Amino acid sequence: MHLITVDDTISADRALRLIDRGSTLLWEGDFQNAKQLLTALRRRLPAARGGGFRDHRRHQALRARVLNSLLIATSDHTISLRRAPDVRQACLEAYGRPDGERLIPLRELLGVIGAHQLRHEGIHVEALNARIHPHYGVFAPTRSEYVDLVADHPLPTATVAFDIGTGTGVLAAVLAQRGVPKVVATDNSERAVACASDNVRRLGLDVEVVETDLFPPGRADLIVCNPPWIPARPISLLDHAVYDEDSRMLHGFLNGVREHLNPSGEVWVILSDLAEHLGLRSRSDLLTGFQYAGLRVVGRFSAVPRHRRARDEEVTSLWRLCP
Ligand SMILES: C[S@@+](CC[C@H](N)C(=O)[O-])C[C@H]1O[C@@H](n2cnc3c(N)ncnc32)[C@H](O)[C@@H]1O
């Protein structure tokens, strides 16, 4: 890495030229001015121009490379720049115990600070009439329509339910609050397991949270899964909750679920059809996946996403499947 120290005297145009030539910039000026420089760099980058999903991702990767080239030095999670915020708690939550010197892209650091605020304040989830506190790097239930699908859909008779890929634990919490006597939630991300455990404890709900790849031991009467819904390679930490390369989790889930389901049980798969609109998976691929796993579709209930970045035609469905 060709590291150059820069400060408040640098213009955004010069910074961009240095980055274009392969340099990484270590900021030594005022912290708030660094934020302004980042905003100015962002404005100078070309906007995405139409194109397909792959063009969009290439464009995003290019933006990330440029914007991640402005670094801030921290020492034991402390920034010693003028007008710098106290980021000790935010960094502790994102990176663990202080471990000396770190150079962090300012863009990432701002994400860490934002995640700390979100974790502290939580997100009100109407279906739970309570707040869910997402941890850094864990999929946050800022979309509510999929939670409502699980909250509103008539429950089959279930003594045991599994929530596979639980994230913040929001769906497991909904199932427990709806009265399922035993709920087991799993995730293969350590951060998600800590986060879900924290949320169910705050809510006073009796949910067992297990770190594992897909299924916990035993069988359930109801198995719920809201898998990452875009079949493409994850790049960033958060991508793992949204991108599922070659639909590995979805197919792993479908192909293993019958072994963990009681014979009269039900499977609920929550899935946005965004991948279909992007041309990354066809509806018939999905239906073939269900069929191949020995599952019949016994119902499909849909909701239109209300979140800001939803595409007009995107629909999220709860697929009810039975062996
Ligand atoms: C779209 S998020 C859903 C999170 C949560 N269930 C919700 O509805 O808000 C997908 C989750 O699946 C988890 N995941 C991905 N692959 C997994 C696997 N093989 N086993 C367990 N969890 C997995 C991710 O870590 C992520 O938390």
PDB file of C-alpha atoms and ligand atoms in Angstrom, residues 137-141 146-147 163-172 186-189 192 212-215 225-229 240-244 248-249 270, ligand 1:
ATOM      1  CA  GLY A 137     -22.664  -6.714  10.918  1.00  0.00           C
ATOM      2  CA  VAL A 138     -26.028  -8.374  11.672  1.00  0.00           C
ATOM      3  CA  PHE A 139     -29.015  -8.062   9.339  1.00  0.00           C
ATOM      4  CA  ALA A 140     -31.365  -5.471  10.839  1.00  0.00           C
ATOM      5  CA  PRO A 141     -35.162  -5.766  10.524  1.00  0.00           C
ATOM      6  CA  TYR A 146     -41.488  -9.983   6.196  1.00  0.00           C
ATOM      7  CA  VAL A 147     -41.791  -9.871   9.989  1.00  0.00           C
ATOM      8  CA  ASP A 163     -35.715 -20.298  13.074  1.00  0.00           C
ATOM      9  CA  ILE A 164     -32.790 -20.993  10.738  1.00  0.00           C
ATOM     10  CA  GLY A 165     -30.466 -18.030  10.064  1.00  0.00           C
ATOM     11  CA  THR A 166     -31.924 -15.962  12.897  1.00  0.00           C
ATOM     12  CA  GLY A 167     -29.866 -12.739  12.560  1.00  0.00           C
ATOM     13  CA  THR A 168     -31.152 -10.407  15.300  1.00  0.00           C
ATOM     14  CA  GLY A 169     -33.521 -13.169  16.478  1.00  0.00           C
ATOM     15  CA  VAL A 170     -36.566 -11.180  15.365  1.00  0.00           C
ATOM     16  CA  LEU A 171     -38.513 -14.078  13.817  1.00  0.00           C
ATOM     17  CA  ALA A 172     -37.664 -16.447  16.681  1.00  0.00           C
ATOM     18  CA  THR A 186     -29.585 -20.836  14.719  1.00  0.00           C
ATOM     19  CA  ASP A 187     -27.068 -18.776  12.809  1.00  0.00           C
ATOM     20  CA  ASN A 188     -23.582 -19.518  11.487  1.00  0.00           C
ATOM     21  CA  SER A 189     -22.417 -15.984  12.337  1.00  0.00           C
ATOM     22  CA  ALA A 192     -25.699 -12.874  14.940  1.00  0.00           C
ATOM     23  CA  THR A 212     -24.282 -23.811  13.760  1.00  0.00           C
ATOM     24  CA  ASP A 213     -24.443 -24.318  10.032  1.00  0.00           C
ATOM     25  CA  LEU A 214     -28.205 -24.482   9.324  1.00  0.00           C
ATOM     26  CA  PHE A 215     -30.006 -26.939  11.648  1.00  0.00           C
ATOM     27  CA  CYS A 225     -36.111 -19.530   7.308  1.00  0.00           C
ATOM     28  CA  ASN A 226     -35.561 -16.079   5.811  1.00  0.00           C
ATOM     29  CA  PRO A 227     -32.414 -16.850   3.781  1.00  0.00           C
ATOM     30  CA  PRO A 228     -30.189 -14.284   2.049  1.00  0.00           C
ATOM     31  CA  TRP A 229     -32.179 -13.614  -1.108  1.00  0.00           C
ATOM     32  CA  HIS A 240     -23.474 -12.368   3.972  1.00  0.00           C
ATOM     33  CA  ALA A 241     -27.005 -11.731   5.199  1.00  0.00           C
ATOM     34  CA  VAL A 242     -28.211 -10.650   1.755  1.00  0.00           C
ATOM     35  CA  TYR A 243     -26.062 -12.502  -0.816  1.00  0.00           C
ATOM     36  CA  ASP A 244     -26.053 -16.295  -1.065  1.00  0.00           C
ATOM     37  CA  ARG A 248     -25.989 -22.445  -1.223  1.00  0.00           C
ATOM     38  CA  MET A 249     -27.893 -21.623   1.947  1.00  0.00           C
ATOM     39  CA  ILE A 270     -39.578 -16.132   3.457  1.00  0.00           C
TER      40      ILE A 270
HETATM   41  C1  LIG B   1     -31.598 -12.398   5.452  1.00  0.00           C
HETATM   42  S1  LIG B   1     -30.796 -12.704   6.977  1.00  0.00           S
HETATM   43  C2  LIG B   1     -32.239 -13.043   7.972  1.00  0.00           C
HETATM   44  C3  LIG B   1     -32.032 -12.747   9.426  1.00  0.00           C
HETATM   45  C4  LIG B   1     -33.291 -12.909  10.292  1.00  0.00           C
HETATM   46  N1  LIG B   1     -33.836 -14.246  10.226  1.00  0.00           N
HETATM   47  C5  LIG B   1     -34.362 -11.937   9.875  1.00  0.00           C
HETATM   48  O1  LIG B   1     -35.356 -12.401   9.299  1.00  0.00           O
HETATM   49  O2  LIG B   1     -34.211 -10.732  10.114  1.00  0.00           O
HETATM   50  C6  LIG B   1     -30.075 -14.315   6.730  1.00  0.00           C
HETATM   51  C7  LIG B   1     -29.349 -14.870   7.937  1.00  0.00           C
HETATM   52  O3  LIG B   1     -28.907 -16.196   7.615  1.00  0.00           O
HETATM   53  C8  LIG B   1     -27.652 -16.408   8.218  1.00  0.00           C
HETATM   54  N2  LIG B   1     -27.000 -17.547   7.538  1.00  0.00           N
HETATM   55  C9  LIG B   1     -26.442 -17.565   6.302  1.00  0.00           C
HETATM   56  N3  LIG B   1     -25.975 -18.794   6.025  1.00  0.00           N
HETATM   57  C10 LIG B   1     -26.258 -19.579   7.107  1.00  0.00           C
HETATM   58  C11 LIG B   1     -26.028 -20.938   7.424  1.00  0.00           C
HETATM   59  N4  LIG B   1     -25.421 -21.752   6.549  1.00  0.00           N
HETATM   60  N5  LIG B   1     -26.432 -21.415   8.631  1.00  0.00           N
HETATM   61  C12 LIG B   1     -27.048 -20.594   9.520  1.00  0.00           C
HETATM   62  N6  LIG B   1     -27.296 -19.275   9.261  1.00  0.00           N
HETATM   63  C13 LIG B   1     -26.910 -18.780   8.072  1.00  0.00           C
HETATM   64  C14 LIG B   1     -26.944 -15.088   8.083  1.00  0.00           C
HETATM   65  O4  LIG B   1     -25.872 -14.965   8.997  1.00  0.00           O
HETATM   66  C15 LIG B   1     -28.104 -14.116   8.366  1.00  0.00           C
HETATM   67  O5  LIG B   1     -28.165 -13.802   9.735  1.00  0.00           O
END
